[in-house]
Coordinates of N, CA and C in Angstrom, one line a residue:
X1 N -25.5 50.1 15.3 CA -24.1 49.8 15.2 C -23.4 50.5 14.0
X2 N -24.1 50.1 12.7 CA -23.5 50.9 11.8 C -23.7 52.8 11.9
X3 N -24.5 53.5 12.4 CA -24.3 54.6 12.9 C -23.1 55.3 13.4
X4 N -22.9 54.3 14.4 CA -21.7 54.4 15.4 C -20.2 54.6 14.7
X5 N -19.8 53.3 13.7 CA -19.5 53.5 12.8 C -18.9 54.5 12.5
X6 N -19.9 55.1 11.6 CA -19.7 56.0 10.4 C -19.3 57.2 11.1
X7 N -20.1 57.3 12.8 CA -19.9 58.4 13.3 C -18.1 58.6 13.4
X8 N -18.2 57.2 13.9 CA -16.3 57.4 14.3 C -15.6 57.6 12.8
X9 N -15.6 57.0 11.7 CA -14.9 57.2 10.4 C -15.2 58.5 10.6
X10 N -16.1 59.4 10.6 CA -16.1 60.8 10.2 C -15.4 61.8 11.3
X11 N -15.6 61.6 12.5 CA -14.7 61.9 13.6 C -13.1 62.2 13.3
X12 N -12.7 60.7 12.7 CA -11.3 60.6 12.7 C -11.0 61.5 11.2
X13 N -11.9 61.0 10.3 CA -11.0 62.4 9.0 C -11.2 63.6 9.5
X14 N -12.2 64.2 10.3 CA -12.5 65.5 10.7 C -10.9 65.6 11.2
X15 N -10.6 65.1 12.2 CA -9.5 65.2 13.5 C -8.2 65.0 12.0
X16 N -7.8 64.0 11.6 CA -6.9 64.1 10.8 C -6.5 64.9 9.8
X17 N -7.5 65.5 9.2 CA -7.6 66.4 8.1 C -7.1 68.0 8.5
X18 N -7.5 67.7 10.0 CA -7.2 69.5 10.9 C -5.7 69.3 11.4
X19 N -5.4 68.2 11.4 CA -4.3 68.1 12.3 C -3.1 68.5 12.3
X20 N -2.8 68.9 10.6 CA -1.7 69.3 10.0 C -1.7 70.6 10.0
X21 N -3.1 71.2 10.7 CA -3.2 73.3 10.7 C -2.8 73.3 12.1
X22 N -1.7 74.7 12.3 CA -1.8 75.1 13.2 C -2.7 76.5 13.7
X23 N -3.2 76.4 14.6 CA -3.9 77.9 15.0 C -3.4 78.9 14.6
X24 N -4.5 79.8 13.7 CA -4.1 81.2 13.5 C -2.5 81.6 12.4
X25 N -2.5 80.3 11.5 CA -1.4 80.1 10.4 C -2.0 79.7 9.2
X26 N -1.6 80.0 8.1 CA -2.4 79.4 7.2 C -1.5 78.4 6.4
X27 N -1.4 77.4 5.8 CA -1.0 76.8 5.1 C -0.3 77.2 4.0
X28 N 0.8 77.0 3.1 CA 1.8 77.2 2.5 C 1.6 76.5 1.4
X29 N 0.7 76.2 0.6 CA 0.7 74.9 -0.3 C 1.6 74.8 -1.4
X30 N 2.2 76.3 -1.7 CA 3.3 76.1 -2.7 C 4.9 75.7 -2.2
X31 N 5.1 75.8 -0.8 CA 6.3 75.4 -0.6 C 6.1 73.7 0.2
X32 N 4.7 73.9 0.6 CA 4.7 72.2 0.8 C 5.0 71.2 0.2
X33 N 5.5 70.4 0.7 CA 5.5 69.1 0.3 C 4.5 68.1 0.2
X34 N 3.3 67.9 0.5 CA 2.7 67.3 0.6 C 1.4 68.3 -0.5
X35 N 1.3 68.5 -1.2 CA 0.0 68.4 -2.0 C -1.3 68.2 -2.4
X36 N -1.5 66.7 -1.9 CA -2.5 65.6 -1.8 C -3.4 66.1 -0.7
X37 N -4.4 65.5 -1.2 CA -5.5 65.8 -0.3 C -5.5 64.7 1.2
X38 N -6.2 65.3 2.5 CA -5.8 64.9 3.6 C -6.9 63.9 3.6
X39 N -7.7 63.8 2.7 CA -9.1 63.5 3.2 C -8.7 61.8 2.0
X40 N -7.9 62.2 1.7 CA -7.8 60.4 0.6 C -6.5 60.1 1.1
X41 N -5.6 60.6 1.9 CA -4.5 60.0 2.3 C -5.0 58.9 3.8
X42 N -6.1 60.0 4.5 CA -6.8 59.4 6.0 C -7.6 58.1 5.1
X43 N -8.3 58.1 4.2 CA -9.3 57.2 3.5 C -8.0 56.0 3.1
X44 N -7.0 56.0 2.8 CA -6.1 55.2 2.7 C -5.3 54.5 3.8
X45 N -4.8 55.1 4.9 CA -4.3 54.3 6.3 C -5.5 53.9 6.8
X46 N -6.8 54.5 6.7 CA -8.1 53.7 7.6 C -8.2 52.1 6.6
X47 N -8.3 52.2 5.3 CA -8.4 50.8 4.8 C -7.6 50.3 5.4
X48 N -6.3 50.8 4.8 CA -5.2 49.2 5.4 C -5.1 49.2 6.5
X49 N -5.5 50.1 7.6 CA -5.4 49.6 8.9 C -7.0 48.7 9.6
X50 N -7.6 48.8 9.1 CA -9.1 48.2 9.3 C -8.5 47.1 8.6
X51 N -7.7 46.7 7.5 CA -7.6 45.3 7.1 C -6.4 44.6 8.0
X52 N -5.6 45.2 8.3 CA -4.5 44.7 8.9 C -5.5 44.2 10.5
X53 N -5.8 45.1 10.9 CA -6.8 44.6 12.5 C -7.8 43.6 12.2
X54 N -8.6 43.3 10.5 CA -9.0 42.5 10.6 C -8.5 40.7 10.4
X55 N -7.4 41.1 9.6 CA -6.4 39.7 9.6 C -5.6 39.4 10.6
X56 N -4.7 40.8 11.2 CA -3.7 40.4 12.5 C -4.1 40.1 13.6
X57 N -5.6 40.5 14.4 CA -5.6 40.2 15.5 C -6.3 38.6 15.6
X58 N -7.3 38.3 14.5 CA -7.6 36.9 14.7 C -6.1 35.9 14.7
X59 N -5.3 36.2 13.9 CA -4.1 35.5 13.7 C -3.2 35.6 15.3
X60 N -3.3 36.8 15.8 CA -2.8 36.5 17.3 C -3.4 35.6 18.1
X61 N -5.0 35.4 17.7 CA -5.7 34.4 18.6 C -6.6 35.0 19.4
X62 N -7.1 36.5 19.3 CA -8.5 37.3 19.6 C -9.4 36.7 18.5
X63 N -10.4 36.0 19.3 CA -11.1 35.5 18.2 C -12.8 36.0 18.6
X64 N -13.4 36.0 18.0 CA -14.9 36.9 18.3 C -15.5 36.0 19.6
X65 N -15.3 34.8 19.7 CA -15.9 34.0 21.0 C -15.1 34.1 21.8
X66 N -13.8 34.6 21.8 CA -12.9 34.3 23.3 C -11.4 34.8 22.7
X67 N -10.7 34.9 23.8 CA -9.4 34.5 23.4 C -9.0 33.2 23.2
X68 N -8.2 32.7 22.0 CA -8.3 30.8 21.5 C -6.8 30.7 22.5
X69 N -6.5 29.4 23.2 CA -6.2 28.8 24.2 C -4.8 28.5 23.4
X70 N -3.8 28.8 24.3 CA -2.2 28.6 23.6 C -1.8 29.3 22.3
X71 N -1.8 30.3 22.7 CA -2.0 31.2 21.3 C -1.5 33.1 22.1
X72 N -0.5 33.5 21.2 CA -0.1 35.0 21.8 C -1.2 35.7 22.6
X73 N -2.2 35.7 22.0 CA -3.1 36.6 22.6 C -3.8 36.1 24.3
X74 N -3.6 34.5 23.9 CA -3.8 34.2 25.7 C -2.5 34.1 26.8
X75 N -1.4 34.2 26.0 CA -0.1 34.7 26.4 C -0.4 36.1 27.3
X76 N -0.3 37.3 26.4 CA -0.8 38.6 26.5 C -2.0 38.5 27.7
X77 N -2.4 38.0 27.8 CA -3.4 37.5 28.6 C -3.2 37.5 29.9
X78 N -2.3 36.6 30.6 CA -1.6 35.9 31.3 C -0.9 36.7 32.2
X79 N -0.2 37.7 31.1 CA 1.4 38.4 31.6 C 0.5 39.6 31.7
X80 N -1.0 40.0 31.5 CA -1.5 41.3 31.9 C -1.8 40.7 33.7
X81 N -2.7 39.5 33.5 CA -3.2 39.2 34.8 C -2.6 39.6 35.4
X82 N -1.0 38.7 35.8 CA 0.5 38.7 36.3 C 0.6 40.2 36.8
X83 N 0.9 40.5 36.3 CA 1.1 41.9 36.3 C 0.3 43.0 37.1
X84 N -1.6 42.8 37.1 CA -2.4 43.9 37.4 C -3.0 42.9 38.5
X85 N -1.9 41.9 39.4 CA -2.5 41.0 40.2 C -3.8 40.4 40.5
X86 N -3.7 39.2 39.1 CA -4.7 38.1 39.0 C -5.8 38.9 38.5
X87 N -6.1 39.6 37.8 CA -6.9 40.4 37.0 C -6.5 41.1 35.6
X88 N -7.1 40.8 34.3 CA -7.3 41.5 33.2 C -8.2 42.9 33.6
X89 N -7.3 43.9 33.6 CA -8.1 45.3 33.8 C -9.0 45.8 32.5
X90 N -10.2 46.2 33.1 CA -11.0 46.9 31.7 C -10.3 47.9 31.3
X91 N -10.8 48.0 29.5 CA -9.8 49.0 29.5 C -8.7 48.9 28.8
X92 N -7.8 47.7 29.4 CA -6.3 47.5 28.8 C -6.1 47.5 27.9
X93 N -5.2 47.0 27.1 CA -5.0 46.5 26.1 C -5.2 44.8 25.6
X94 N -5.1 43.9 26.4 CA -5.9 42.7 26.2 C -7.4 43.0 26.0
X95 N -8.5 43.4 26.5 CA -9.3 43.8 26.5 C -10.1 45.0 25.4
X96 N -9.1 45.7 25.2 CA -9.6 46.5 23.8 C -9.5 45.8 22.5
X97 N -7.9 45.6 22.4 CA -8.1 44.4 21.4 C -9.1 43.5 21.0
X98 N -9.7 43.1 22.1 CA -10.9 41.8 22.3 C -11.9 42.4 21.8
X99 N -12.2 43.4 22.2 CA -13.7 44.1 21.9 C -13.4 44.9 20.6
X100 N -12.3 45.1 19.8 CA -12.2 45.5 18.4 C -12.2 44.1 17.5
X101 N -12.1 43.0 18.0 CA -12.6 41.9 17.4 C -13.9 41.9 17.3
X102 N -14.3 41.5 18.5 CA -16.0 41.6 18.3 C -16.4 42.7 17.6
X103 N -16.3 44.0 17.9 CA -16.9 45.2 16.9 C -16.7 44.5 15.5
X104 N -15.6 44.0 15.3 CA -15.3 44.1 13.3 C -16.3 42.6 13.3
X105 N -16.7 41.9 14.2 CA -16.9 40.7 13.6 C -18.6 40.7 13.7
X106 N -19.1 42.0 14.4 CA -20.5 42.4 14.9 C -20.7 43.5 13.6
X107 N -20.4 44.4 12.9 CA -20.5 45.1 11.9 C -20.2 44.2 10.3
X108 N -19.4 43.3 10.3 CA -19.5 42.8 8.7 C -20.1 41.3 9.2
X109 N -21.1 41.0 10.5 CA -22.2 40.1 10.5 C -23.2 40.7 10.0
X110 N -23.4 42.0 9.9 CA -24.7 42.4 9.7 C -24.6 43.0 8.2
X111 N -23.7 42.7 7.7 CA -23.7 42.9 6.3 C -24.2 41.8 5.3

């Protein structure tokens, strides 16, 4: 699990760090605005967004055993069924959310 991980954190600075080059151009660093390195600004939105997903989605009511009963997230729930008739589709967004709970709450158990 922790593999997995690390593989994706490194994935995503790879992808973010390139994202600002375009093919066959080289960068401008003196007339840029931006200065800073790409690789501590990516290291900065992954914290606070790994903290925000780990306090906001329990607070919706994605909880690592289930979705908790009368609570947005079983709302969201409800209005996906509605919608994809009488079925939560794999995949969705009820469902990813769900399983980014479990992931965070299966990675800092084994810490």
């Amino acid at each position: 699990m922790r593999q997995k991980a690390v593989s994706l954190f490194l994935c995503y600075l790879l992808l973010y760090t390139c994202g600002g080059v375009e093919a066959g151009k080289k960068r401008d660093s003196k007339n840029s605005e931006d200065r800073g390195s790409g690789f501590w600004s990516a290291l900065t939105y992954m914290a606070v967004g790994g903290g925000l997903l780990a306090v906001g989605l329990p607070a919706l009511g994605f909880a690592s055993t289930g979705i908790v009963a009368n609570s947005l997230a079983s709302s969201l729930m409800s209005w996906s069924a509605v919608v994809n008739g009488g079925g939560v589709p794999a995949g969705g967004l009820v469902a990813t959310l769900q399983s980014l709970v479990t992931w965070l709450y299966l990675l800092y158990r084994d810490q």
